[in-house]
Amino acid sequence: MQAKLEMVKALLSGGGRVVVLTGAGVSAESGVPTFRGRDGLWKHHRAEDLARPDAFAAHPELVWEFYNWRRSLVSGCHPNAAHLALAAMERQIPNFLLITQNVDGLHTRAGSHKLLEMHGSLWRVRCTVCTHAREDFSDLPDLPDCPVCGHLLRPGVVWFGEPLTPGVLRLAIEAVGKADVFLSVGTSNLVQPAASFYQLAKDHGAVTVEINPAPTPNTGFMDFALHGPAGEILPELAAGLGE
Ligand code: APR
C-alpha cells in the first residue's frame, strides 16, 4: 500500500492536470449517510425513491421533509480530513478540478473553489414554475413558496431521471478528457455519467486511481486502487505536495 501511495503521490506532483471525482463516501466520515450504505434510509424510505421528480410530484411534502431533514443533518456536520486534503491539493496543484456528485456543500466549506457540483446543492432552491432560484441556508417550511410567483419551490438538486445542467456536464467532460491523472474517491460508480468518467479519462491517456474501502464495478479497470477511507488516504497524498 505504501508503495502505491508513493507512486500516486509522484503522479500528483508531476505537474499534470488532475481531476478528482467524489461521491458520498468522502462525506461519510463527517457523519453524512451515504446513499446506498446501511444508514441510507430515512423513515423506511430509500433516498433513491425520494430523490425523483415523480416522488416530488406525488408527495411534495414528504420529499421536502426529507430534504429539510438532510439540510438540518448536514448543517450539524463538518468537513473531514478528506475534504480538507482536497482543498489543500487545489492550492498545491496548478491544474486541478474537483467534480462532486455530493450536494452537501462540504467541499465548499472545506475551502475548495475549483469545484463542479454535478448534482446541484442542498443549499439552493428554485421555483417549479418561474425562473426564481437562490442560495438559502435558512430553515424552510415543508412546502416553501416562491416569493416571486407564489408557486412551490423545489430543492436545487438533480434528481434521478433528470438531465444534468448542460454547462456543468460539458465542463466536467472537457476536464476529464484532458486529465493526466484521474482520481475517483468515495463513489459506488453506479450512477451515470460520473461512473464512466474514468473510461473517458483512460481513453485520453490519463492514469486512473480509485480510493474506496470497498470495491466498485470500476475497481478492476483502474491503474491504482487504494483501499481505505478517504479521510486517511487523501491526507497522505496531499501531505507535502507543494514542497
Ligand atoms: N471513504 C471513501 N469511500 C467511502 C467511505 C470512506 N470513508 N465510506 C464509504 N465509502 C464508499 C462506499 O464504499 C461506496 O462505494 O462510498 C461509496 C458511496 O456510494 P453511494 O452511496 O452509492 O454514493 P455515490 O456514489 O456518491 O452516489 C452517486 O447517486 O443517489 C445518487 O445523486 C446521488 O450523488 C449520488 C449518486
PDB file of N, CA and C in Angstrom, residues 86-131:
ATOM      1  N   LEU A  86      -8.454  17.640  -0.086  1.00  0.00           N
ATOM      2  CA  LEU A  86      -8.756  18.025  -1.478  1.00  0.00           C
ATOM      3  C   LEU A  86      -8.632  19.538  -1.663  1.00  0.00           C
ATOM      4  N   ALA A  87      -9.033  20.295  -0.650  1.00  0.00           N
ATOM      5  CA  ALA A  87      -8.861  21.755  -0.729  1.00  0.00           C
ATOM      6  C   ALA A  87      -7.365  22.096  -0.743  1.00  0.00           C
ATOM      7  N   ALA A  88      -6.578  21.338   0.021  1.00  0.00           N
ATOM      8  CA  ALA A  88      -5.122  21.575   0.039  1.00  0.00           C
ATOM      9  C   ALA A  88      -4.515  21.211  -1.319  1.00  0.00           C
ATOM     10  N   MET A  89      -4.989  20.116  -1.919  1.00  0.00           N
ATOM     11  CA  MET A  89      -4.472  19.734  -3.255  1.00  0.00           C
ATOM     12  C   MET A  89      -4.731  20.838  -4.265  1.00  0.00           C
ATOM     13  N   GLU A  90      -5.915  21.437  -4.186  1.00  0.00           N
ATOM     14  CA  GLU A  90      -6.244  22.522  -5.130  1.00  0.00           C
ATOM     15  C   GLU A  90      -5.224  23.661  -5.014  1.00  0.00           C
ATOM     16  N   ARG A  91      -4.782  23.914  -3.789  1.00  0.00           N
ATOM     17  CA  ARG A  91      -3.811  25.004  -3.595  1.00  0.00           C
ATOM     18  C   ARG A  91      -2.424  24.623  -4.106  1.00  0.00           C
ATOM     19  N   GLN A  92      -2.112  23.314  -4.081  1.00  0.00           N
ATOM     20  CA  GLN A  92      -0.756  22.875  -4.444  1.00  0.00           C
ATOM     21  C   GLN A  92      -0.611  22.481  -5.907  1.00  0.00           C
ATOM     22  N   ILE A  93      -1.723  22.086  -6.531  1.00  0.00           N
ATOM     23  CA  ILE A  93      -1.641  21.574  -7.908  1.00  0.00           C
ATOM     24  C   ILE A  93      -2.216  22.643  -8.835  1.00  0.00           C
ATOM     25  N   PRO A  94      -1.392  23.232  -9.713  1.00  0.00           N
ATOM     26  CA  PRO A  94      -1.862  24.365 -10.516  1.00  0.00           C
ATOM     27  C   PRO A  94      -3.051  24.009 -11.409  1.00  0.00           C
ATOM     28  N   ASN A  95      -3.046  22.815 -11.980  1.00  0.00           N
ATOM     29  CA  ASN A  95      -4.139  22.457 -12.889  1.00  0.00           C
ATOM     30  C   ASN A  95      -5.000  21.391 -12.236  1.00  0.00           C
ATOM     31  N   PHE A  96      -6.015  21.852 -11.519  1.00  0.00           N
ATOM     32  CA  PHE A  96      -6.778  20.941 -10.653  1.00  0.00           C
ATOM     33  C   PHE A  96      -8.259  21.239 -10.784  1.00  0.00           C
ATOM     34  N   LEU A  97      -9.066  20.198 -10.846  1.00  0.00           N
ATOM     35  CA  LEU A  97     -10.521  20.392 -10.800  1.00  0.00           C
ATOM     36  C   LEU A  97     -11.148  19.284  -9.962  1.00  0.00           C
ATOM     37  N   LEU A  98     -12.072  19.685  -9.110  1.00  0.00           N
ATOM     38  CA  LEU A  98     -12.829  18.738  -8.287  1.00  0.00           C
ATOM     39  C   LEU A  98     -14.259  18.681  -8.820  1.00  0.00           C
ATOM     40  N   ILE A  99     -14.695  17.493  -9.161  1.00  0.00           N
ATOM     41  CA  ILE A  99     -16.076  17.297  -9.623  1.00  0.00           C
ATOM     42  C   ILE A  99     -16.755  16.455  -8.552  1.00  0.00           C
ATOM     43  N   THR A 100     -17.846  16.953  -7.993  1.00  0.00           N
ATOM     44  CA  THR A 100     -18.507  16.163  -6.950  1.00  0.00           C
ATOM     45  C   THR A 100     -19.939  15.826  -7.338  1.00  0.00           C
ATOM     46  N   GLN A 101     -20.346  14.637  -6.904  1.00  0.00           N
ATOM     47  CA  GLN A 101     -21.753  14.247  -7.045  1.00  0.00           C
ATOM     48  C   GLN A 101     -22.508  14.633  -5.784  1.00  0.00           C
ATOM     49  N   ASN A 102     -21.779  15.119  -4.780  1.00  0.00           N
ATOM     50  CA  ASN A 102     -22.409  15.415  -3.491  1.00  0.00           C
ATOM     51  C   ASN A 102     -23.118  16.760  -3.520  1.00  0.00           C
ATOM     52  N   VAL A 103     -24.187  16.841  -2.752  1.00  0.00           N
ATOM     53  CA  VAL A 103     -24.967  18.083  -2.696  1.00  0.00           C
ATOM     54  C   VAL A 103     -24.863  18.732  -1.316  1.00  0.00           C
ATOM     55  N   ASP A 104     -23.958  18.206  -0.474  1.00  0.00           N
ATOM     56  CA  ASP A 104     -23.936  18.647   0.928  1.00  0.00           C
ATOM     57  C   ASP A 104     -23.183  19.951   1.165  1.00  0.00           C
ATOM     58  N   GLY A 105     -22.429  20.419   0.190  1.00  0.00           N
ATOM     59  CA  GLY A 105     -21.715  21.698   0.341  1.00  0.00           C
ATOM     60  C   GLY A 105     -20.452  21.596   1.192  1.00  0.00           C
ATOM     61  N   LEU A 106     -20.052  20.393   1.586  1.00  0.00           N
ATOM     62  CA  LEU A 106     -18.898  20.278   2.493  1.00  0.00           C
ATOM     63  C   LEU A 106     -17.571  20.594   1.793  1.00  0.00           C
ATOM     64  N   HIS A 107     -17.487  20.355   0.484  1.00  0.00           N
ATOM     65  CA  HIS A 107     -16.243  20.724  -0.222  1.00  0.00           C
ATOM     66  C   HIS A 107     -16.052  22.246  -0.173  1.00  0.00           C
ATOM     67  N   THR A 108     -17.130  22.988  -0.379  1.00  0.00           N
ATOM     68  CA  THR A 108     -17.024  24.450  -0.335  1.00  0.00           C
ATOM     69  C   THR A 108     -16.636  24.896   1.066  1.00  0.00           C
ATOM     70  N   ARG A 109     -17.282  24.278   2.063  1.00  0.00           N
ATOM     71  CA  ARG A 109     -16.961  24.669   3.449  1.00  0.00           C
ATOM     72  C   ARG A 109     -15.518  24.340   3.812  1.00  0.00           C
ATOM     73  N   ALA A 110     -14.929  23.337   3.128  1.00  0.00           N
ATOM     74  CA  ALA A 110     -13.526  22.979   3.399  1.00  0.00           C
ATOM     75  C   ALA A 110     -12.561  23.912   2.680  1.00  0.00           C
ATOM     76  N   GLY A 111     -13.073  24.742   1.752  1.00  0.00           N
ATOM     77  CA  GLY A 111     -12.192  25.697   1.067  1.00  0.00           C
ATOM     78  C   GLY A 111     -11.922  25.367  -0.385  1.00  0.00           C
ATOM     79  N   SER A 112     -12.652  24.410  -0.966  1.00  0.00           N
ATOM     80  CA  SER A 112     -12.478  24.127  -2.401  1.00  0.00           C
ATOM     81  C   SER A 112     -13.190  25.202  -3.210  1.00  0.00           C
ATOM     82  N   HIS A 113     -12.506  25.672  -4.271  1.00  0.00           N
ATOM     83  CA  HIS A 113     -13.095  26.680  -5.165  1.00  0.00           C
ATOM     84  C   HIS A 113     -13.219  26.160  -6.589  1.00  0.00           C
ATOM     85  N   LYS A 114     -12.217  25.383  -7.010  1.00  0.00           N
ATOM     86  CA  LYS A 114     -12.262  24.836  -8.378  1.00  0.00           C
ATOM     87  C   LYS A 114     -13.115  23.586  -8.314  1.00  0.00           C
ATOM     88  N   LEU A 115     -14.426  23.815  -8.297  1.00  0.00           N
ATOM     89  CA  LEU A 115     -15.371  22.764  -7.932  1.00  0.00           C
ATOM     90  C   LEU A 115     -16.574  22.787  -8.857  1.00  0.00           C
ATOM     91  N   LEU A 116     -16.963  21.618  -9.353  1.00  0.00           N
ATOM     92  CA  LEU A 116     -18.223  21.487 -10.096  1.00  0.00           C
ATOM     93  C   LEU A 116     -19.145  20.595  -9.278  1.00  0.00           C
ATOM     94  N   GLU A 117     -20.305  21.135  -8.914  1.00  0.00           N
ATOM     95  CA  GLU A 117     -21.286  20.327  -8.178  1.00  0.00           C
ATOM     96  C   GLU A 117     -22.268  19.759  -9.208  1.00  0.00           C
ATOM     97  N   MET A 118     -21.980  18.552  -9.650  1.00  0.00           N
ATOM     98  CA  MET A 118     -22.747  17.962 -10.770  1.00  0.00           C
ATOM     99  C   MET A 118     -24.216  17.765 -10.468  1.00  0.00           C
ATOM    100  N   HIS A 119     -24.517  17.480  -9.193  1.00  0.00           N
ATOM    101  CA  HIS A 119     -25.911  17.188  -8.839  1.00  0.00           C
ATOM    102  C   HIS A 119     -26.568  18.343  -8.084  1.00  0.00           C
ATOM    103  N   GLY A 120     -25.987  19.543  -8.194  1.00  0.00           N
ATOM    104  CA  GLY A 120     -26.573  20.703  -7.528  1.00  0.00           C
ATOM    105  C   GLY A 120     -26.202  20.762  -6.064  1.00  0.00           C
ATOM    106  N   SER A 121     -27.048  21.432  -5.277  1.00  0.00           N
ATOM    107  CA  SER A 121     -26.705  21.664  -3.876  1.00  0.00           C
ATOM    108  C   SER A 121     -27.970  21.670  -3.025  1.00  0.00           C
ATOM    109  N   LEU A 122     -27.826  21.111  -1.823  1.00  0.00           N
ATOM    110  CA  LEU A 122     -28.917  21.164  -0.837  1.00  0.00           C
ATOM    111  C   LEU A 122     -29.226  22.594  -0.451  1.00  0.00           C
ATOM    112  N   TRP A 123     -28.249  23.473  -0.698  1.00  0.00           N
ATOM    113  CA  TRP A 123     -28.350  24.857  -0.209  1.00  0.00           C
ATOM    114  C   TRP A 123     -28.848  25.795  -1.291  1.00  0.00           C
ATOM    115  N   ARG A 124     -29.337  25.205  -2.387  1.00  0.00           N
ATOM    116  CA  ARG A 124     -30.004  26.017  -3.411  1.00  0.00           C
ATOM    117  C   ARG A 124     -31.458  25.579  -3.505  1.00  0.00           C
ATOM    118  N   VAL A 125     -32.335  26.532  -3.777  1.00  0.00           N
ATOM    119  CA  VAL A 125     -33.747  26.206  -4.031  1.00  0.00           C
ATOM    120  C   VAL A 125     -34.124  26.915  -5.325  1.00  0.00           C
ATOM    121  N   ARG A 126     -35.110  26.351  -6.015  1.00  0.00           N
ATOM    122  CA  ARG A 126     -35.588  27.042  -7.213  1.00  0.00           C
ATOM    123  C   ARG A 126     -37.076  26.795  -7.385  1.00  0.00           C
ATOM    124  N   CYS A 127     -37.701  27.708  -8.149  1.00  0.00           N
ATOM    125  CA  CYS A 127     -39.144  27.621  -8.323  1.00  0.00           C
ATOM    126  C   CYS A 127     -39.486  26.521  -9.320  1.00  0.00           C
ATOM    127  N   THR A 128     -40.609  25.845  -9.083  1.00  0.00           N
ATOM    128  CA  THR A 128     -41.047  24.799 -10.016  1.00  0.00           C
ATOM    129  C   THR A 128     -41.697  25.413 -11.251  1.00  0.00           C
ATOM    130  N   VAL A 129     -41.982  26.725 -11.203  1.00  0.00           N
ATOM    131  CA  VAL A 129     -42.703  27.340 -12.328  1.00  0.00           C
ATOM    132  C   VAL A 129     -41.895  28.468 -12.979  1.00  0.00           C
ATOM    133  N   CYS A 130     -41.452  29.441 -12.188  1.00  0.00           N
ATOM    134  CA  CYS A 130     -40.740  30.576 -12.791  1.00  0.00           C
ATOM    135  C   CYS A 130     -39.227  30.382 -12.665  1.00  0.00           C
ATOM    136  N   THR A 131     -38.461  31.429 -12.999  1.00  0.00           N
ATOM    137  CA  THR A 131     -37.001  31.264 -13.044  1.00  0.00           C
ATOM    138  C   THR A 131     -36.328  31.564 -11.694  1.00  0.00           C
TER     139      THR A 131
END
